[in-house]
Amino acid sequence: MRGCAMLVVASKSSQRGLVLFVALIALVVMSLASVALIRSVDTSSQITGNLAFKQSTAITSSYGLEAMADTIGGQLKSYAFTNDPSNGYYAVCTTFDSGATGQCNGENLTLSTTWSDANSKLATGAGIANGKDPYGNTIRYVVERMCNQNGDVSKERCMMAASPDPDSSKRGCGFCIFKPPVAEPLPIYRVTVRIVGPRNTVSYVQAFVS
C-alpha cells in the first residue's frame, strides 16, 4: 500500500510539471502573437503616414512654385547672368548637375548631397510662415538656368524653349501683307522644390519653365 501511495504522489507531481510547461509555451506563443500584431499595426500606420505625406507634398509643392514666381518669376528672362545663392538662383546648372557636359540633362543630378540652407531660398507667400506651410512642411527651392556657362543667353550654351514657326501663321491667314512677328526663344529654367516634413521626411518636386 505504501508503494502505491508513493506512486500516486509522484504521478500528480509529474502532471503539475507538465501543465506548467504547457502553460509557459502558451504564454510564449501569445507574447509572440502580440508582438507581431503590434508590428503589423505600426507598419500600417507608417504606410498610411507616408501616403498622407505624399498627398500633402503634391499640395505643398505648389507653394514653392508660386513663391518662385512671386520672387523672380517676372525677371527670369533678364535675371542675373551669374549665380545668386542667397536668392536660390543659379545661372549655370552644374552646381547640382555635377559632371554635366554641354547642356544639362539631369543625368548627374545630386540634390540630396549638395542641397543646403545656404544655397536655397525659403518659400514665402500666402499661407507660409517662416518657410512652413499649414501642414508643418518646410519649403525651399532653387532656380537653375539651363546653361553650362555664365553670361548672356545663347543657343550654344543654354537649353532654349522652341519658338513658334512663323510659316504656320502665314498658312493660317492665307496671304498676309504683314509678316507676323517671331517670338524670341527663351531660356529654360529648372525649378526644384525641396519639402521637409514634420517627421524629417524629404521630397523633391521639379518643374521646367521659360
mmCIF file with all atom_site columns, C-alpha atoms in Angstrom:
data_model
loop_
_atom_site.group_PDB
_atom_site.id
_atom_site.type_symbol
_atom_site.label_atom_id
_atom_site.label_alt_id
_atom_site.label_comp_id
_atom_site.label_asym_id
_atom_site.label_entity_id
_atom_site.label_seq_id
_atom_site.pdbx_PDB_ins_code
_atom_site.Cartn_x
_atom_site.Cartn_y
_atom_site.Cartn_z
_atom_site.occupancy
_atom_site.B_iso_or_equiv
_atom_site.pdbx_formal_charge
_atom_site.auth_seq_id
_atom_site.auth_comp_id
_atom_site.auth_asym_id
_atom_site.auth_atom_id
_atom_site.pdbx_PDB_model_num
ATOM 1   C CA . MET A 1 1   ? 0.000  0.000  0.000   1.00 0.00 ? 1   MET A CA 1
ATOM 2   C CA . ARG A 1 2   ? 2.812  2.388  0.839   1.00 0.00 ? 2   ARG A CA 1
ATOM 3   C CA . GLY A 1 3   ? 4.398  1.791  -2.557  1.00 0.00 ? 3   GLY A CA 1
ATOM 4   C CA . CYS A 1 4   ? 1.117  2.583  -4.325  1.00 0.00 ? 4   CYS A CA 1
ATOM 5   C CA . ALA A 1 5   ? 0.732  5.841  -2.375  1.00 0.00 ? 5   ALA A CA 1
ATOM 6   C CA . MET A 1 6   ? 4.225  6.972  -3.355  1.00 0.00 ? 6   MET A CA 1
ATOM 7   C CA . LEU A 1 7   ? 3.450  6.189  -6.998  1.00 0.00 ? 7   LEU A CA 1
ATOM 8   C CA . VAL A 1 8   ? 0.248  8.271  -6.921  1.00 0.00 ? 8   VAL A CA 1
ATOM 9   C CA . VAL A 1 9   ? 2.078  11.250 -5.362  1.00 0.00 ? 9   VAL A CA 1
ATOM 10  C CA . ALA A 1 10  ? 4.847  11.056 -7.992  1.00 0.00 ? 10  ALA A CA 1
ATOM 11  C CA . SER A 1 11  ? 2.254  10.873 -10.782 1.00 0.00 ? 11  SER A CA 1
ATOM 12  C CA . LYS A 1 12  ? 0.452  14.009 -9.520  1.00 0.00 ? 12  LYS A CA 1
ATOM 13  C CA . SER A 1 13  ? 3.758  15.926 -9.333  1.00 0.00 ? 13  SER A CA 1
ATOM 14  C CA . SER A 1 14  ? 4.590  14.961 -12.931 1.00 0.00 ? 14  SER A CA 1
ATOM 15  C CA . GLN A 1 15  ? 1.183  16.143 -14.109 1.00 0.00 ? 15  GLN A CA 1
ATOM 16  C CA . ARG A 1 16  ? 1.617  19.511 -12.402 1.00 0.00 ? 16  ARG A CA 1
ATOM 17  C CA . GLY A 1 17  ? 5.046  19.921 -14.009 1.00 0.00 ? 17  GLY A CA 1
ATOM 18  C CA . LEU A 1 18  ? 3.629  19.086 -17.449 1.00 0.00 ? 18  LEU A CA 1
ATOM 19  C CA . VAL A 1 19  ? 0.757  21.563 -17.027 1.00 0.00 ? 19  VAL A CA 1
ATOM 20  C CA . LEU A 1 20  ? 3.218  24.297 -16.026 1.00 0.00 ? 20  LEU A CA 1
ATOM 21  C CA . PHE A 1 21  ? 5.385  23.561 -19.079 1.00 0.00 ? 21  PHE A CA 1
ATOM 22  C CA . VAL A 1 22  ? 2.382  23.724 -21.420 1.00 0.00 ? 22  VAL A CA 1
ATOM 23  C CA . ALA A 1 23  ? 1.248  26.985 -19.806 1.00 0.00 ? 23  ALA A CA 1
ATOM 24  C CA . LEU A 1 24  ? 4.688  28.524 -20.347 1.00 0.00 ? 24  LEU A CA 1
ATOM 25  C CA . ILE A 1 25  ? 4.656  27.516 -24.018 1.00 0.00 ? 25  ILE A CA 1
ATOM 26  C CA . ALA A 1 26  ? 1.178  29.023 -24.444 1.00 0.00 ? 26  ALA A CA 1
ATOM 27  C CA . LEU A 1 27  ? 2.360  32.239 -22.781 1.00 0.00 ? 27  LEU A CA 1
ATOM 28  C CA . VAL A 1 28  ? 5.342  32.474 -25.147 1.00 0.00 ? 28  VAL A CA 1
ATOM 29  C CA . VAL A 1 29  ? 3.104  31.901 -28.188 1.00 0.00 ? 29  VAL A CA 1
ATOM 30  C CA . MET A 1 30  ? 0.677  34.593 -27.023 1.00 0.00 ? 30  MET A CA 1
ATOM 31  C CA . SER A 1 31  ? 3.556  37.030 -26.453 1.00 0.00 ? 31  SER A CA 1
ATOM 32  C CA . LEU A 1 32  ? 4.924  36.436 -29.944 1.00 0.00 ? 32  LEU A CA 1
ATOM 33  C CA . ALA A 1 33  ? 1.459  36.901 -31.431 1.00 0.00 ? 33  ALA A CA 1
ATOM 34  C CA . SER A 1 34  ? 1.065  40.183 -29.552 1.00 0.00 ? 34  SER A CA 1
ATOM 35  C CA . VAL A 1 35  ? 4.423  41.456 -30.821 1.00 0.00 ? 35  VAL A CA 1
ATOM 36  C CA . ALA A 1 36  ? 3.511  40.504 -34.394 1.00 0.00 ? 36  ALA A CA 1
ATOM 37  C CA . LEU A 1 37  ? 0.173  42.308 -34.080 1.00 0.00 ? 37  LEU A CA 1
ATOM 38  C CA . ILE A 1 38  ? 1.828  45.453 -32.724 1.00 0.00 ? 38  ILE A CA 1
ATOM 39  C CA . ARG A 1 39  ? 4.401  45.447 -35.542 1.00 0.00 ? 39  ARG A CA 1
ATOM 40  C CA . SER A 1 40  ? 1.648  44.957 -38.110 1.00 0.00 ? 40  SER A CA 1
ATOM 41  C CA . VAL A 1 41  ? -0.314 47.917 -36.746 1.00 0.00 ? 41  VAL A CA 1
ATOM 42  C CA . ASP A 1 42  ? 2.850  50.032 -36.621 1.00 0.00 ? 42  ASP A CA 1
ATOM 43  C CA . THR A 1 43  ? 3.718  49.159 -40.241 1.00 0.00 ? 43  THR A CA 1
ATOM 44  C CA . SER A 1 44  ? 0.197  50.015 -41.358 1.00 0.00 ? 44  SER A CA 1
ATOM 45  C CA . SER A 1 45  ? 0.436  53.346 -39.563 1.00 0.00 ? 45  SER A CA 1
ATOM 46  C CA . GLN A 1 46  ? 3.749  54.123 -41.263 1.00 0.00 ? 46  GLN A CA 1
ATOM 47  C CA . ILE A 1 47  ? 2.330  53.269 -44.693 1.00 0.00 ? 47  ILE A CA 1
ATOM 48  C CA . THR A 1 48  ? -0.709 55.440 -44.037 1.00 0.00 ? 48  THR A CA 1
ATOM 49  C CA . GLY A 1 49  ? 1.520  58.265 -42.846 1.00 0.00 ? 49  GLY A CA 1
ATOM 50  C CA . ASN A 1 50  ? 3.733  58.010 -45.939 1.00 0.00 ? 50  ASN A CA 1
ATOM 51  C CA . LEU A 1 51  ? 0.717  58.139 -48.240 1.00 0.00 ? 51  LEU A CA 1
ATOM 52  C CA . ALA A 1 52  ? -0.620 61.163 -46.380 1.00 0.00 ? 52  ALA A CA 1
ATOM 53  C CA . PHE A 1 53  ? 2.778  62.869 -46.670 1.00 0.00 ? 53  PHE A CA 1
ATOM 54  C CA . LYS A 1 54  ? 2.911  62.215 -50.414 1.00 0.00 ? 54  LYS A CA 1
ATOM 55  C CA . GLN A 1 55  ? -0.535 63.726 -50.808 1.00 0.00 ? 55  GLN A CA 1
ATOM 56  C CA . SER A 1 56  ? 0.403  66.808 -48.799 1.00 0.00 ? 56  SER A CA 1
ATOM 57  C CA . THR A 1 57  ? 3.652  67.075 -50.792 1.00 0.00 ? 57  THR A CA 1
ATOM 58  C CA . ALA A 1 58  ? 1.706  67.452 -54.021 1.00 0.00 ? 58  ALA A CA 1
ATOM 59  C CA . ILE A 1 59  ? -0.202 70.336 -52.450 1.00 0.00 ? 59  ILE A CA 1
ATOM 60  C CA . THR A 1 60  ? 2.835  71.845 -50.755 1.00 0.00 ? 60  THR A CA 1
ATOM 61  C CA . SER A 1 61  ? 4.949  71.870 -53.926 1.00 0.00 ? 61  SER A CA 1
ATOM 62  C CA . SER A 1 62  ? 2.621  74.459 -55.419 1.00 0.00 ? 62  SER A CA 1
ATOM 63  C CA . TYR A 1 63  ? 3.601  76.842 -52.602 1.00 0.00 ? 63  TYR A CA 1
ATOM 64  C CA . GLY A 1 64  ? 7.242  76.604 -53.652 1.00 0.00 ? 64  GLY A CA 1
ATOM 65  C CA . LEU A 1 65  ? 6.488  77.158 -57.326 1.00 0.00 ? 65  LEU A CA 1
ATOM 66  C CA . GLU A 1 66  ? 4.246  80.115 -56.532 1.00 0.00 ? 66  GLU A CA 1
ATOM 67  C CA . ALA A 1 67  ? 6.892  81.589 -54.227 1.00 0.00 ? 67  ALA A CA 1
ATOM 68  C CA . MET A 1 68  ? 9.462  81.327 -57.010 1.00 0.00 ? 68  MET A CA 1
ATOM 69  C CA . ALA A 1 69  ? 7.079  83.018 -59.443 1.00 0.00 ? 69  ALA A CA 1
ATOM 70  C CA . ASP A 1 70  ? 6.384  85.836 -56.975 1.00 0.00 ? 70  ASP A CA 1
ATOM 71  C CA . THR A 1 71  ? 10.075 86.361 -56.190 1.00 0.00 ? 71  THR A CA 1
ATOM 72  C CA . ILE A 1 72  ? 11.825 86.175 -59.556 1.00 0.00 ? 72  ILE A CA 1
ATOM 73  C CA . GLY A 1 73  ? 9.222  84.895 -61.990 1.00 0.00 ? 73  GLY A CA 1
ATOM 74  C CA . GLY A 1 74  ? 8.884  88.222 -63.766 1.00 0.00 ? 74  GLY A CA 1
ATOM 75  C CA . GLN A 1 75  ? 12.666 88.539 -64.080 1.00 0.00 ? 75  GLN A CA 1
ATOM 76  C CA . LEU A 1 76  ? 13.550 85.115 -65.474 1.00 0.00 ? 76  LEU A CA 1
ATOM 77  C CA . LYS A 1 77  ? 14.301 86.421 -68.957 1.00 0.00 ? 77  LYS A CA 1
ATOM 78  C CA . SER A 1 78  ? 16.681 89.131 -67.800 1.00 0.00 ? 78  SER A CA 1
ATOM 79  C CA . TYR A 1 79  ? 17.730 87.801 -64.404 1.00 0.00 ? 79  TYR A CA 1
ATOM 80  C CA . ALA A 1 80  ? 21.342 87.827 -63.259 1.00 0.00 ? 80  ALA A CA 1
ATOM 81  C CA . PHE A 1 81  ? 23.807 86.109 -65.570 1.00 0.00 ? 81  PHE A CA 1
ATOM 82  C CA . THR A 1 82  ? 25.766 84.883 -62.541 1.00 0.00 ? 82  THR A CA 1
ATOM 83  C CA . ASN A 1 83  ? 24.877 82.731 -59.571 1.00 0.00 ? 83  ASN A CA 1
ATOM 84  C CA . ASP A 1 84  ? 22.908 84.296 -56.714 1.00 0.00 ? 84  ASP A CA 1
ATOM 85  C CA . PRO A 1 85  ? 22.718 81.610 -53.990 1.00 0.00 ? 85  PRO A CA 1
ATOM 86  C CA . SER A 1 86  ? 21.086 83.947 -51.459 1.00 0.00 ? 86  SER A CA 1
ATOM 87  C CA . ASN A 1 87  ? 18.014 84.017 -53.696 1.00 0.00 ? 87  ASN A CA 1
ATOM 88  C CA . GLY A 1 88  ? 18.307 80.366 -54.661 1.00 0.00 ? 88  GLY A CA 1
ATOM 89  C CA . TYR A 1 89  ? 19.227 81.297 -58.244 1.00 0.00 ? 89  TYR A CA 1
ATOM 90  C CA . TYR A 1 90  ? 21.951 79.733 -60.382 1.00 0.00 ? 90  TYR A CA 1
ATOM 91  C CA . ALA A 1 91  ? 22.923 80.914 -63.844 1.00 0.00 ? 91  ALA A CA 1
ATOM 92  C CA . VAL A 1 92  ? 24.553 77.560 -64.573 1.00 0.00 ? 92  VAL A CA 1
ATOM 93  C CA . CYS A 1 93  ? 23.111 74.148 -63.881 1.00 0.00 ? 93  CYS A CA 1
ATOM 94  C CA . THR A 1 94  ? 26.367 72.372 -62.995 1.00 0.00 ? 94  THR A CA 1
ATOM 95  C CA . THR A 1 95  ? 26.044 73.341 -59.321 1.00 0.00 ? 95  THR A CA 1
ATOM 96  C CA . PHE A 1 96  ? 23.599 70.483 -58.790 1.00 0.00 ? 96  PHE A CA 1
ATOM 97  C CA . ASP A 1 97  ? 24.058 68.646 -62.088 1.00 0.00 ? 97  ASP A CA 1
ATOM 98  C CA . SER A 1 98  ? 27.628 67.678 -61.254 1.00 0.00 ? 98  SER A CA 1
ATOM 99  C CA . GLY A 1 99  ? 29.728 66.341 -64.087 1.00 0.00 ? 99  GLY A CA 1
ATOM 100 C CA . ALA A 1 100 ? 27.276 67.589 -66.691 1.00 0.00 ? 100 ALA A CA 1
ATOM 101 C CA . THR A 1 101 ? 28.758 68.268 -70.093 1.00 0.00 ? 101 THR A CA 1
ATOM 102 C CA . GLY A 1 102 ? 27.247 70.511 -72.716 1.00 0.00 ? 102 GLY A CA 1
ATOM 103 C CA . GLN A 1 103 ? 23.682 71.426 -71.859 1.00 0.00 ? 103 GLN A CA 1
ATOM 104 C CA . CYS A 1 104 ? 22.398 69.977 -68.600 1.00 0.00 ? 104 CYS A CA 1
ATOM 105 C CA . ASN A 1 105 ? 20.170 66.946 -68.861 1.00 0.00 ? 105 ASN A CA 1
ATOM 106 C CA . GLY A 1 106 ? 19.700 65.943 -65.230 1.00 0.00 ? 106 GLY A CA 1
ATOM 107 C CA . GLU A 1 107 ? 21.559 62.649 -65.534 1.00 0.00 ? 107 GLU A CA 1
ATOM 108 C CA . ASN A 1 108 ? 24.034 63.707 -62.840 1.00 0.00 ? 108 ASN A CA 1
ATOM 109 C CA . LEU A 1 109 ? 21.597 65.459 -60.531 1.00 0.00 ? 109 LEU A CA 1
ATOM 110 C CA . THR A 1 110 ? 22.858 65.206 -56.920 1.00 0.00 ? 110 THR A CA 1
ATOM 111 C CA . LEU A 1 111 ? 20.448 67.353 -54.952 1.00 0.00 ? 111 LEU A CA 1
ATOM 112 C CA . SER A 1 112 ? 20.401 65.056 -51.932 1.00 0.00 ? 112 SER A CA 1
ATOM 113 C CA . THR A 1 113 ? 24.107 65.568 -51.245 1.00 0.00 ? 113 THR A CA 1
ATOM 114 C CA . THR A 1 114 ? 24.612 69.181 -52.342 1.00 0.00 ? 114 THR A CA 1
ATOM 115 C CA . TRP A 1 115 ? 21.486 70.860 -51.019 1.00 0.00 ? 115 TRP A CA 1
ATOM 116 C CA . SER A 1 116 ? 21.858 73.141 -48.004 1.00 0.00 ? 116 SER A CA 1
ATOM 117 C CA . ASP A 1 117 ? 20.056 76.098 -46.467 1.00 0.00 ? 117 ASP A CA 1
ATOM 118 C CA . ALA A 1 118 ? 22.813 78.394 -47.723 1.00 0.00 ? 118 ALA A CA 1
ATOM 119 C CA . ASN A 1 119 ? 22.273 77.578 -51.406 1.00 0.00 ? 119 ASN A CA 1
ATOM 120 C CA . SER A 1 120 ? 18.478 77.602 -51.468 1.00 0.00 ? 120 SER A CA 1
ATOM 121 C CA . LYS A 1 121 ? 15.638 80.034 -50.801 1.00 0.00 ? 121 LYS A CA 1
ATOM 122 C CA . LEU A 1 122 ? 12.897 79.724 -48.196 1.00 0.00 ? 122 LEU A CA 1
ATOM 123 C CA . ALA A 1 123 ? 9.461  79.923 -49.747 1.00 0.00 ? 123 ALA A CA 1
ATOM 124 C CA . THR A 1 124 ? 7.301  82.918 -48.888 1.00 0.00 ? 124 THR A CA 1
ATOM 125 C CA . GLY A 1 125 ? 3.764  83.961 -49.644 1.00 0.00 ? 125 GLY A CA 1
ATOM 126 C CA . ALA A 1 126 ? 0.195  83.471 -48.513 1.00 0.00 ? 126 ALA A CA 1
ATOM 127 C CA . GLY A 1 127 ? -0.229 80.611 -46.055 1.00 0.00 ? 127 GLY A CA 1
ATOM 128 C CA . ILE A 1 128 ? 3.520  80.302 -45.426 1.00 0.00 ? 128 ILE A CA 1
ATOM 129 C CA . ALA A 1 129 ? 5.208  81.397 -42.206 1.00 0.00 ? 129 ALA A CA 1
ATOM 130 C CA . ASN A 1 130 ? 8.992  81.132 -41.844 1.00 0.00 ? 130 ASN A CA 1
ATOM 131 C CA . GLY A 1 131 ? 9.082  78.827 -44.839 1.00 0.00 ? 131 GLY A CA 1
ATOM 132 C CA . LYS A 1 132 ? 6.463  76.450 -43.412 1.00 0.00 ? 132 LYS A CA 1
ATOM 133 C CA . ASP A 1 133 ? 3.042  75.716 -44.829 1.00 0.00 ? 133 ASP A CA 1
ATOM 134 C CA . PRO A 1 134 ? -0.084 74.983 -42.724 1.00 0.00 ? 134 PRO A CA 1
ATOM 135 C CA . TYR A 1 135 ? 0.873  71.280 -42.643 1.00 0.00 ? 135 TYR A CA 1
ATOM 136 C CA . GLY A 1 136 ? 4.221  71.962 -40.963 1.00 0.00 ? 136 GLY A CA 1
ATOM 137 C CA . ASN A 1 137 ? 6.295  71.256 -44.087 1.00 0.00 ? 137 ASN A CA 1
ATOM 138 C CA . THR A 1 138 ? 9.396  73.385 -44.631 1.00 0.00 ? 138 THR A CA 1
ATOM 139 C CA . ILE A 1 139 ? 9.656  74.535 -48.252 1.00 0.00 ? 139 ILE A CA 1
ATOM 140 C CA . ARG A 1 140 ? 12.839 75.624 -50.021 1.00 0.00 ? 140 ARG A CA 1
ATOM 141 C CA . TYR A 1 141 ? 13.570 75.991 -53.698 1.00 0.00 ? 141 TYR A CA 1
ATOM 142 C CA . VAL A 1 142 ? 16.320 76.676 -56.214 1.00 0.00 ? 142 VAL A CA 1
ATOM 143 C CA . VAL A 1 143 ? 16.064 78.020 -59.758 1.00 0.00 ? 143 VAL A CA 1
ATOM 144 C CA . GLU A 1 144 ? 18.664 76.920 -62.291 1.00 0.00 ? 144 GLU A CA 1
ATOM 145 C CA . ARG A 1 145 ? 19.147 78.437 -65.702 1.00 0.00 ? 145 ARG A CA 1
ATOM 146 C CA . MET A 1 146 ? 19.749 75.530 -68.063 1.00 0.00 ? 146 MET A CA 1
ATOM 147 C CA . CYS A 1 147 ? 23.073 76.911 -69.267 1.00 0.00 ? 147 CYS A CA 1
ATOM 148 C CA . ASN A 1 148 ? 26.562 75.489 -68.896 1.00 0.00 ? 148 ASN A CA 1
ATOM 149 C CA . GLN A 1 149 ? 28.224 78.930 -68.665 1.00 0.00 ? 149 GLN A CA 1
ATOM 150 C CA . ASN A 1 150 ? 27.641 82.318 -67.078 1.00 0.00 ? 150 ASN A CA 1
ATOM 151 C CA . GLY A 1 151 ? 26.812 85.295 -69.247 1.00 0.00 ? 151 GLY A CA 1
ATOM 152 C CA . ASP A 1 152 ? 24.293 86.076 -71.946 1.00 0.00 ? 152 ASP A CA 1
ATOM 153 C CA . VAL A 1 153 ? 21.742 83.547 -73.085 1.00 0.00 ? 153 VAL A CA 1
ATOM 154 C CA . SER A 1 154 ? 22.585 81.781 -76.342 1.00 0.00 ? 154 SER A CA 1
ATOM 155 C CA . LYS A 1 155 ? 21.619 78.582 -78.110 1.00 0.00 ? 155 LYS A CA 1
ATOM 156 C CA . GLU A 1 156 ? 25.211 77.402 -77.887 1.00 0.00 ? 156 GLU A CA 1
ATOM 157 C CA . ARG A 1 157 ? 25.343 77.419 -74.096 1.00 0.00 ? 157 ARG A CA 1
ATOM 158 C CA . CYS A 1 158 ? 21.692 77.128 -72.982 1.00 0.00 ? 158 CYS A CA 1
ATOM 159 C CA . MET A 1 159 ? 18.645 74.959 -73.445 1.00 0.00 ? 159 MET A CA 1
ATOM 160 C CA . MET A 1 160 ? 16.042 77.096 -75.174 1.00 0.00 ? 160 MET A CA 1
ATOM 161 C CA . ALA A 1 161 ? 12.281 76.813 -75.445 1.00 0.00 ? 161 ALA A CA 1
ATOM 162 C CA . ALA A 1 162 ? 11.157 76.262 -79.027 1.00 0.00 ? 162 ALA A CA 1
ATOM 163 C CA . SER A 1 163 ? 9.788  79.361 -80.749 1.00 0.00 ? 163 SER A CA 1
ATOM 164 C CA . PRO A 1 164 ? 6.632  79.220 -82.906 1.00 0.00 ? 164 PRO A CA 1
ATOM 165 C CA . ASP A 1 165 ? 7.028  78.546 -86.620 1.00 0.00 ? 165 ASP A CA 1
ATOM 166 C CA . PRO A 1 166 ? 6.298  81.836 -88.454 1.00 0.00 ? 166 PRO A CA 1
ATOM 167 C CA . ASP A 1 167 ? 5.165  79.927 -91.552 1.00 0.00 ? 167 ASP A CA 1
ATOM 168 C CA . SER A 1 168 ? 2.303  78.385 -89.565 1.00 0.00 ? 168 SER A CA 1
ATOM 169 C CA . SER A 1 169 ? 0.750  81.843 -89.114 1.00 0.00 ? 169 SER A CA 1
ATOM 170 C CA . LYS A 1 170 ? 1.095  82.574 -92.817 1.00 0.00 ? 170 LYS A CA 1
ATOM 171 C CA . ARG A 1 171 ? -0.643 79.329 -93.700 1.00 0.00 ? 171 ARG A CA 1
ATOM 172 C CA . GLY A 1 172 ? -3.441 80.161 -91.290 1.00 0.00 ? 172 GLY A CA 1
ATOM 173 C CA . CYS A 1 173 ? -4.254 83.555 -92.809 1.00 0.00 ? 173 CYS A CA 1
ATOM 174 C CA . GLY A 1 174 ? -3.683 82.650 -96.448 1.00 0.00 ? 174 GLY A CA 1
ATOM 175 C CA . PHE A 1 175 ? -1.911 85.651 -97.985 1.00 0.00 ? 175 PHE A CA 1
ATOM 176 C CA . CYS A 1 176 ? -0.659 88.089 -95.356 1.00 0.00 ? 176 CYS A CA 1
ATOM 177 C CA . ILE A 1 177 ? 0.714  91.523 -96.237 1.00 0.00 ? 177 ILE A CA 1
ATOM 178 C CA . PHE A 1 178 ? 2.496  91.934 -92.917 1.00 0.00 ? 178 PHE A CA 1
ATOM 179 C CA . LYS A 1 179 ? 4.847  89.261 -91.697 1.00 0.00 ? 179 LYS A CA 1
ATOM 180 C CA . PRO A 1 180 ? 3.824  88.106 -88.225 1.00 0.00 ? 180 PRO A CA 1
ATOM 181 C CA . PRO A 1 181 ? 6.397  88.767 -85.507 1.00 0.00 ? 181 PRO A CA 1
ATOM 182 C CA . VAL A 1 182 ? 8.595  85.867 -84.498 1.00 0.00 ? 182 VAL A CA 1
ATOM 183 C CA . ALA A 1 183 ? 8.799  85.206 -80.774 1.00 0.00 ? 183 ALA A CA 1
ATOM 184 C CA . GLU A 1 184 ? 12.292 85.291 -79.356 1.00 0.00 ? 184 GLU A CA 1
ATOM 185 C CA . PRO A 1 185 ? 13.450 81.915 -77.986 1.00 0.00 ? 185 PRO A CA 1
ATOM 186 C CA . LEU A 1 186 ? 13.532 81.906 -74.202 1.00 0.00 ? 186 LEU A CA 1
ATOM 187 C CA . PRO A 1 187 ? 15.926 80.040 -71.921 1.00 0.00 ? 187 PRO A CA 1
ATOM 188 C CA . ILE A 1 188 ? 14.603 77.139 -69.900 1.00 0.00 ? 188 ILE A CA 1
ATOM 189 C CA . TYR A 1 189 ? 14.800 77.199 -66.105 1.00 0.00 ? 189 TYR A CA 1
ATOM 190 C CA . ARG A 1 190 ? 14.626 74.196 -63.810 1.00 0.00 ? 190 ARG A CA 1
ATOM 191 C CA . VAL A 1 191 ? 12.788 74.876 -60.554 1.00 0.00 ? 191 VAL A CA 1
ATOM 192 C CA . THR A 1 192 ? 13.376 72.342 -57.788 1.00 0.00 ? 192 THR A CA 1
ATOM 193 C CA . VAL A 1 193 ? 11.287 72.441 -54.628 1.00 0.00 ? 193 VAL A CA 1
ATOM 194 C CA . ARG A 1 194 ? 12.523 70.576 -51.549 1.00 0.00 ? 194 ARG A CA 1
ATOM 195 C CA . ILE A 1 195 ? 9.929  69.735 -48.906 1.00 0.00 ? 195 ILE A CA 1
ATOM 196 C CA . VAL A 1 196 ? 10.913 68.535 -45.434 1.00 0.00 ? 196 VAL A CA 1
ATOM 197 C CA . GLY A 1 197 ? 8.027  67.121 -43.419 1.00 0.00 ? 197 GLY A CA 1
ATOM 198 C CA . PRO A 1 198 ? 7.454  67.254 -39.659 1.00 0.00 ? 198 PRO A CA 1
ATOM 199 C CA . ARG A 1 199 ? 8.966  63.754 -39.340 1.00 0.00 ? 199 ARG A CA 1
ATOM 200 C CA . ASN A 1 200 ? 12.076 64.740 -41.328 1.00 0.00 ? 200 ASN A CA 1
ATOM 201 C CA . THR A 1 201 ? 10.752 63.066 -44.451 1.00 0.00 ? 201 THR A CA 1
ATOM 202 C CA . VAL A 1 202 ? 12.161 64.686 -47.595 1.00 0.00 ? 202 VAL A CA 1
ATOM 203 C CA . SER A 1 203 ? 10.553 65.050 -51.001 1.00 0.00 ? 203 SER A CA 1
ATOM 204 C CA . TYR A 1 204 ? 11.592 66.814 -54.212 1.00 0.00 ? 204 TYR A CA 1
ATOM 205 C CA . VAL A 1 205 ? 9.366  68.274 -56.922 1.00 0.00 ? 205 VAL A CA 1
ATOM 206 C CA . GLN A 1 206 ? 10.666 69.730 -60.175 1.00 0.00 ? 206 GLN A CA 1
ATOM 207 C CA . ALA A 1 207 ? 9.218  71.868 -62.946 1.00 0.00 ? 207 ALA A CA 1
ATOM 208 C CA . PHE A 1 208 ? 10.673 73.415 -66.090 1.00 0.00 ? 208 PHE A CA 1
ATOM 209 C CA . VAL A 1 209 ? 9.610  76.944 -67.014 1.00 0.00 ? 209 VAL A CA 1
ATOM 210 C CA . SER A 1 210 ? 10.587 79.517 -69.616 1.00 0.00 ? 210 SER A CA 1
#
